[in-house]
mmCIF file of C-alpha atoms and ligand atoms in Angstrom:
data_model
loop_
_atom_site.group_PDB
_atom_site.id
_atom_site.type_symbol
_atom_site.label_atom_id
_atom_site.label_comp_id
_atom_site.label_asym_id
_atom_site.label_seq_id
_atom_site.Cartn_x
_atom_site.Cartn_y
_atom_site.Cartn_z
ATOM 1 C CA UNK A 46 8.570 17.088 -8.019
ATOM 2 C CA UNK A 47 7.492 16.298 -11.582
ATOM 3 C CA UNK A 48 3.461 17.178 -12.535
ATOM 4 C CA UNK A 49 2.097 16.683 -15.451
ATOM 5 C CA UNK A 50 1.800 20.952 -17.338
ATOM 6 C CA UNK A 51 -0.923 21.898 -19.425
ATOM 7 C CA UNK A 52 -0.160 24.927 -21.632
ATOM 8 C CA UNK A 53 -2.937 27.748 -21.257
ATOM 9 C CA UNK A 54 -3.603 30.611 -23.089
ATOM 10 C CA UNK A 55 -0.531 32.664 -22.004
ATOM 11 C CA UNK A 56 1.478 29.876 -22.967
ATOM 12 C CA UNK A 57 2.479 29.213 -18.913
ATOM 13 C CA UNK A 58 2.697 25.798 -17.716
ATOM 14 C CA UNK A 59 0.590 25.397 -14.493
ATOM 15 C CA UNK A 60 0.580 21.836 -12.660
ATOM 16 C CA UNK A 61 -2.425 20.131 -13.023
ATOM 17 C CA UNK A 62 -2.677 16.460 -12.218
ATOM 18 C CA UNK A 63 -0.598 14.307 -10.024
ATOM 19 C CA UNK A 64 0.408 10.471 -10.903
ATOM 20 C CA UNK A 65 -1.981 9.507 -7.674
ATOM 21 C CA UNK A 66 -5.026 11.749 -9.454
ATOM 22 C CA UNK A 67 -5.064 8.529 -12.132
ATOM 23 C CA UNK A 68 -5.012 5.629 -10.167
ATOM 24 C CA UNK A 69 -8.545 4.302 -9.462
ATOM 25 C CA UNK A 70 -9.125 2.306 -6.105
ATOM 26 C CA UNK A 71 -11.424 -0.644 -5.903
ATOM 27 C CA UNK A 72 -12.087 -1.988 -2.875
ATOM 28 C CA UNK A 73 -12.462 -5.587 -1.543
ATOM 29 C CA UNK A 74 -10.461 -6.572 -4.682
ATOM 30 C CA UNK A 75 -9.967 -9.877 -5.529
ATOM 31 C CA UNK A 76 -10.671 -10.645 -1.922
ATOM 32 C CA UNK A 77 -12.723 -8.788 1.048
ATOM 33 C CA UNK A 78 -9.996 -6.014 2.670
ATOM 34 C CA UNK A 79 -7.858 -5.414 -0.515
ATOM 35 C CA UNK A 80 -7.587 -2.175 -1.928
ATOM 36 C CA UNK A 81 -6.666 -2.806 -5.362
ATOM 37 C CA UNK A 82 -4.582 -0.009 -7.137
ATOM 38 C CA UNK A 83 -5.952 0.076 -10.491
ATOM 39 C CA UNK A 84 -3.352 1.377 -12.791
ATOM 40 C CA UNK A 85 -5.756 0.628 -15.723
ATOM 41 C CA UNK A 86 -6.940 3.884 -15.438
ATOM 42 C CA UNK A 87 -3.350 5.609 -15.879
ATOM 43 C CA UNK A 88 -2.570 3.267 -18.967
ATOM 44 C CA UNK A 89 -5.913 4.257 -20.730
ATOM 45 C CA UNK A 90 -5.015 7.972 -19.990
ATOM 46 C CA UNK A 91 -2.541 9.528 -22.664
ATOM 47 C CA UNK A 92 -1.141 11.706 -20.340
ATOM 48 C CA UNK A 93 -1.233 9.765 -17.554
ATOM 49 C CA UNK A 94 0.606 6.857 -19.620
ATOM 50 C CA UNK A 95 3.526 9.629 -20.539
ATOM 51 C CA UNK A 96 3.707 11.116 -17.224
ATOM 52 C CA UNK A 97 4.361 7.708 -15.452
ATOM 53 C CA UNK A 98 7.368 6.707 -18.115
ATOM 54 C CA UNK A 99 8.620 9.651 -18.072
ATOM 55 C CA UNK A 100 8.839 9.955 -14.175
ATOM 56 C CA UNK A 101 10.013 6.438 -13.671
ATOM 57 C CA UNK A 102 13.311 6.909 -16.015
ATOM 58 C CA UNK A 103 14.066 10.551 -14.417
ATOM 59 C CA UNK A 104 16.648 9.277 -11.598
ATOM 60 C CA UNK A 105 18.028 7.096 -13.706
ATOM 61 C CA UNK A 106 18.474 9.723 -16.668
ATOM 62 C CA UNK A 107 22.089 9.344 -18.072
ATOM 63 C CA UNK A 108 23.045 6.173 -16.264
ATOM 64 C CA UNK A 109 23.916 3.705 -18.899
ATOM 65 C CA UNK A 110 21.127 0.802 -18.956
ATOM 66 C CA UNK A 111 21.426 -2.075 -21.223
ATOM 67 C CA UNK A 112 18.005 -3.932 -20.365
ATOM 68 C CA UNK A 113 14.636 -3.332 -19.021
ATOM 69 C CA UNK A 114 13.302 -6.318 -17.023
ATOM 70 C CA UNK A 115 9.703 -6.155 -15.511
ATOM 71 C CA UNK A 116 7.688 -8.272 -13.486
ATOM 72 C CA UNK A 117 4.386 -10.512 -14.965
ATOM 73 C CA UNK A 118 1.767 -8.523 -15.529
ATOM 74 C CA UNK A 119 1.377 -5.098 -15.069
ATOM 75 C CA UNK A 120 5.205 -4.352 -15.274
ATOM 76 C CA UNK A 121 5.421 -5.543 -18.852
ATOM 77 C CA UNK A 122 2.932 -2.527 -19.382
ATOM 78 C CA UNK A 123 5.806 -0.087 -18.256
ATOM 79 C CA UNK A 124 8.822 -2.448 -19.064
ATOM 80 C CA UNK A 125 8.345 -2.306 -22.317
ATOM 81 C CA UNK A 126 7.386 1.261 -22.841
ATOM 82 C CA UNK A 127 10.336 1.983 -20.875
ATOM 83 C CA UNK A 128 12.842 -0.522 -23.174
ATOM 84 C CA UNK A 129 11.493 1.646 -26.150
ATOM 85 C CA UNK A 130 12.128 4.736 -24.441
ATOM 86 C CA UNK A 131 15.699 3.778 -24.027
ATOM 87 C CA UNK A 132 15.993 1.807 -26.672
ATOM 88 C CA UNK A 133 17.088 -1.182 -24.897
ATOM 89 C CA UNK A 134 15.810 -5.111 -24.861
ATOM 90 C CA UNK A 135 13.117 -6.209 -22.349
ATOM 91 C CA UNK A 136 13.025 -9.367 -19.961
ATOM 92 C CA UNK A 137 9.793 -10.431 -18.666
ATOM 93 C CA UNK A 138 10.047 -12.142 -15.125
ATOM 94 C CA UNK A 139 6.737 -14.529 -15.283
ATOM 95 C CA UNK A 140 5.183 -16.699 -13.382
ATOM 96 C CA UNK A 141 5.820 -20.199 -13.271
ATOM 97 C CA UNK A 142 5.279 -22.157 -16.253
ATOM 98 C CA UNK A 143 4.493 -19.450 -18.644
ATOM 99 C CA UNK A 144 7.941 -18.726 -20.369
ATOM 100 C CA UNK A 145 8.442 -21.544 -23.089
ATOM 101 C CA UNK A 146 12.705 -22.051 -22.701
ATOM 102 C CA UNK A 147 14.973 -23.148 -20.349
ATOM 103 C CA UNK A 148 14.414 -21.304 -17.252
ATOM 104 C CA UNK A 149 15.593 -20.513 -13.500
ATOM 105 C CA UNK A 150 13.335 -19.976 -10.885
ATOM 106 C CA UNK A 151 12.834 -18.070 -7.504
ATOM 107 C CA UNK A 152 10.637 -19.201 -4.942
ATOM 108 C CA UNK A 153 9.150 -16.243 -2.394
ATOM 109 C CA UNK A 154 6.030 -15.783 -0.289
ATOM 110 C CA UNK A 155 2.984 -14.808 -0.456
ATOM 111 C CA UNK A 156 0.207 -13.233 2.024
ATOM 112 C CA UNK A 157 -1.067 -17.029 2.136
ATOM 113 C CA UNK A 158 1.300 -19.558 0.428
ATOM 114 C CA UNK A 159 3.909 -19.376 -1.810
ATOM 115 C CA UNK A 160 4.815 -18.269 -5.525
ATOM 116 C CA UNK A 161 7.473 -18.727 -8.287
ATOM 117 C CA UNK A 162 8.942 -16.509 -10.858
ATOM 118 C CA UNK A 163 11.364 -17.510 -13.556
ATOM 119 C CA UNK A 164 13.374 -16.070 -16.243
ATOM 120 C CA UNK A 165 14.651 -17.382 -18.958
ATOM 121 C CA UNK A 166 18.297 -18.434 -18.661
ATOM 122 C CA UNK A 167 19.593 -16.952 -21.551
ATOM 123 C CA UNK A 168 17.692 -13.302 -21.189
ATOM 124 C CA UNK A 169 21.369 -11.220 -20.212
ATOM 125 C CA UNK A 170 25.028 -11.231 -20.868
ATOM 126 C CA UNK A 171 27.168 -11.123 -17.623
ATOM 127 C CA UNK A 172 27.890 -7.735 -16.428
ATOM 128 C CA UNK A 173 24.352 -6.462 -18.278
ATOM 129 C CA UNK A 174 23.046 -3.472 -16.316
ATOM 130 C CA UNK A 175 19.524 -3.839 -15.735
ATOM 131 C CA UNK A 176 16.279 -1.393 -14.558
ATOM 132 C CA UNK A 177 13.502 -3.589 -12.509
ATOM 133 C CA UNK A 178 10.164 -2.551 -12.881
ATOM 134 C CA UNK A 179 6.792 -2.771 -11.870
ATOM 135 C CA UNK A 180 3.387 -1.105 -10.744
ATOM 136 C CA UNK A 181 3.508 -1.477 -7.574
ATOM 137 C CA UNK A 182 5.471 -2.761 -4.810
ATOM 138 C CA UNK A 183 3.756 -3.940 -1.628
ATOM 139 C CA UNK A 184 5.496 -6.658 0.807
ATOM 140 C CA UNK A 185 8.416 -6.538 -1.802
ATOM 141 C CA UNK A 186 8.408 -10.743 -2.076
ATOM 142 C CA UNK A 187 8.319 -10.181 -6.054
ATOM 143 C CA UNK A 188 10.414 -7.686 -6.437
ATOM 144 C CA UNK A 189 13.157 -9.729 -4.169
ATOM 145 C CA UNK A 190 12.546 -13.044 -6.243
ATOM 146 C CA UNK A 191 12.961 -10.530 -9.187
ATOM 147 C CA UNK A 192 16.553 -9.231 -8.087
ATOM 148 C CA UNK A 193 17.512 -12.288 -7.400
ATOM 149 C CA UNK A 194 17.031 -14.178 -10.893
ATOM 150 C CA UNK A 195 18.767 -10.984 -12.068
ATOM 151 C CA UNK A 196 21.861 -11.503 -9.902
ATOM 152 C CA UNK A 197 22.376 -14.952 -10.736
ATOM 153 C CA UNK A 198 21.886 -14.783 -14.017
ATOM 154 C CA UNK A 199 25.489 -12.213 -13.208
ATOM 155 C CA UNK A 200 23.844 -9.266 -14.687
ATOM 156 C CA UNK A 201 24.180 -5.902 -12.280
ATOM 157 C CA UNK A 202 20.852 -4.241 -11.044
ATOM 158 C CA UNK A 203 20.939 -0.675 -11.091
ATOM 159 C CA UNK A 204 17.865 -0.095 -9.390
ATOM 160 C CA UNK A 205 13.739 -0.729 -9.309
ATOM 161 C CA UNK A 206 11.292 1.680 -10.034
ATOM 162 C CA UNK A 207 7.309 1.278 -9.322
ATOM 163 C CA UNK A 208 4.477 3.443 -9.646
ATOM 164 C CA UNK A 209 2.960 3.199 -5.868
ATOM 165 C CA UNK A 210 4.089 1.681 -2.666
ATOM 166 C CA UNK A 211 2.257 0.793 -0.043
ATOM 167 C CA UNK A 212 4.246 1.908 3.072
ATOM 168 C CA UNK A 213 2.648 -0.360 5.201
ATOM 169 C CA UNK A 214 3.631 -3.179 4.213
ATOM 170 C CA UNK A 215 7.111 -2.781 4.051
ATOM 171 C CA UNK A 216 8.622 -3.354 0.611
ATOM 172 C CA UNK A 217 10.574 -0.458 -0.167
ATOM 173 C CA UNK A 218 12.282 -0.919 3.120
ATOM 174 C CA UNK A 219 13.256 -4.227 2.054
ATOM 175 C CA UNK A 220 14.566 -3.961 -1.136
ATOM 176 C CA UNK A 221 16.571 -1.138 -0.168
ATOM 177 C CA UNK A 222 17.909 -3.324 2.984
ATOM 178 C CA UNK A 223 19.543 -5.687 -0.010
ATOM 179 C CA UNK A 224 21.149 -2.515 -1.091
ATOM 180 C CA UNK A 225 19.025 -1.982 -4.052
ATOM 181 C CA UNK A 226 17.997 1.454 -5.182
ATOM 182 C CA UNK A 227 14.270 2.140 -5.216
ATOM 183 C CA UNK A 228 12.709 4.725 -6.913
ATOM 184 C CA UNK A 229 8.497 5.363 -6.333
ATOM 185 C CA UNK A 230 6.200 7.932 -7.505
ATOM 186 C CA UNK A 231 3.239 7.946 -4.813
ATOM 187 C CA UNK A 232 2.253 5.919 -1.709
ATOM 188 C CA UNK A 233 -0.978 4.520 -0.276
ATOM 189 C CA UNK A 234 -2.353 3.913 2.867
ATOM 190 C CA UNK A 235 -3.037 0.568 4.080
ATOM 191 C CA UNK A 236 -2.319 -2.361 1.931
HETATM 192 P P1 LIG B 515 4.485 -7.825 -3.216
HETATM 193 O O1 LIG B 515 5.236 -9.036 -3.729
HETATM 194 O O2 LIG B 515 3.762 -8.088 -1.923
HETATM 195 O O3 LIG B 515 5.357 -6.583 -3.177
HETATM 196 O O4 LIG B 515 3.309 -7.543 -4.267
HETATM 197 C C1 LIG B 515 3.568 -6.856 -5.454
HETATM 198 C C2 LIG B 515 2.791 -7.424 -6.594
HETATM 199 O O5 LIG B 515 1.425 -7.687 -6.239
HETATM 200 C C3 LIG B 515 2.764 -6.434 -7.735
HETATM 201 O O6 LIG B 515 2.982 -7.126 -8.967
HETATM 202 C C4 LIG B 515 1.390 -5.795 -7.670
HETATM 203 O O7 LIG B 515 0.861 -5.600 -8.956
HETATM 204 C C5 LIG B 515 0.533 -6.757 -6.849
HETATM 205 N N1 LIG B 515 -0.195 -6.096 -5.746
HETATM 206 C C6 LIG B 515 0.002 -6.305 -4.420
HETATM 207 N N2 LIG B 515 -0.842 -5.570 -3.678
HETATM 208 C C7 LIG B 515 -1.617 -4.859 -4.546
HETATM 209 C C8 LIG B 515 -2.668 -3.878 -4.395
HETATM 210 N N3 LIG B 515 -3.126 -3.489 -3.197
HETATM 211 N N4 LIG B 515 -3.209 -3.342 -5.526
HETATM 212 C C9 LIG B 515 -2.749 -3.730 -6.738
HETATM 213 N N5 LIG B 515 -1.765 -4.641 -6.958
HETATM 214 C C10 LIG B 515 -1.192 -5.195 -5.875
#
């Protein structure tokens, strides 16, 4: 498992903090029984910033990747650190109405209600190969509307990488149901 070294005196890496260590919880957030995953507090830490880069690529070290897409907000955080990284193009997946072109959309449900994402139509070239990322993947209805702008827009997913899943509620499971590879760093209790 990657952890984040800190040289000492002798020169001797010696793990010090894991990805979870940065994450702040705040509870009844936005609505009474949420635990929010704040991942504002591992963006505003330097190290904390590298580490989670750095460990999202790592499976998909040498794979050839010709875009980063990422889903509205937080993801565009990582996306495009990640698209510099690599030194590919980013796609942002947004939510509806926010992307100025000509757009298709995806339609997928929410705790109460529904949702729509969209993508511009124009944002790969067929056969593109294409990382999907985000903070954090709970019921996995995002991430699914996500793939599946992707796929029609014929470019080939290669996988989806988040920072934290929440077990409970299923996500992971999901995605990787549709045959999708899914790559987390840490997991949370509850939703
Ligand atoms: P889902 O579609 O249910 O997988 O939800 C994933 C999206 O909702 C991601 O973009 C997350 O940022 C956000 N999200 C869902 N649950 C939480 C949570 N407990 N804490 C922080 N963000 C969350």
């Amino acid at each position: 498992m990657l952890l984040f070294y800190q040289q000492t005196s002798m020169s001797t890496p010696e793990p010090t903090m894991k990805i979870e260590d940065f994450i702040r919880t705040i509870p009844d957030y936005p609505k009474p029984g949420i635990q929010f995953r704040d991942v504002s507090t591992l963006f505003q830490d330097p190290r904390g910033f590298r580490m989670a880069v750095d460990m999202l690529l790592h499976p998909f070290a040498g794979q050839p990747i010709d875009k980063v897409a990422a889903l509205e907000a937080r993801g565009f955080i990582l996306g495009g650190a990640i698209a510099h990284q690599l030194s590919v193009g980013f796609v942002p997946i947004r939510k509806q109405g926010k992307l100025p072109g000509e757009t298709i959309h995806e339609d997928y449900t929410l705790e109460y209600g529904e949702a729509t994402m969209e993508m511009h139509t124009d944002a790969f070239v067929k056969g593109e190969r294409v990382l999907l990322v985000d903070d954090l993947i709970a019921t996995g209805g995002t991430c699914e509307a996500g793939i599946k702008l992707i796929q029609r827009a014929n470019a080939e997913l290669i996988g989806c990488a988040f920072i934290i899943d929440l077990p409970a509620l299923g996500g992971k499971k999901l995605i990787e149901s549709l045959g999708a590879d899914v790559h987390t760093l840490c997991e949370f209790d509850g939703d």
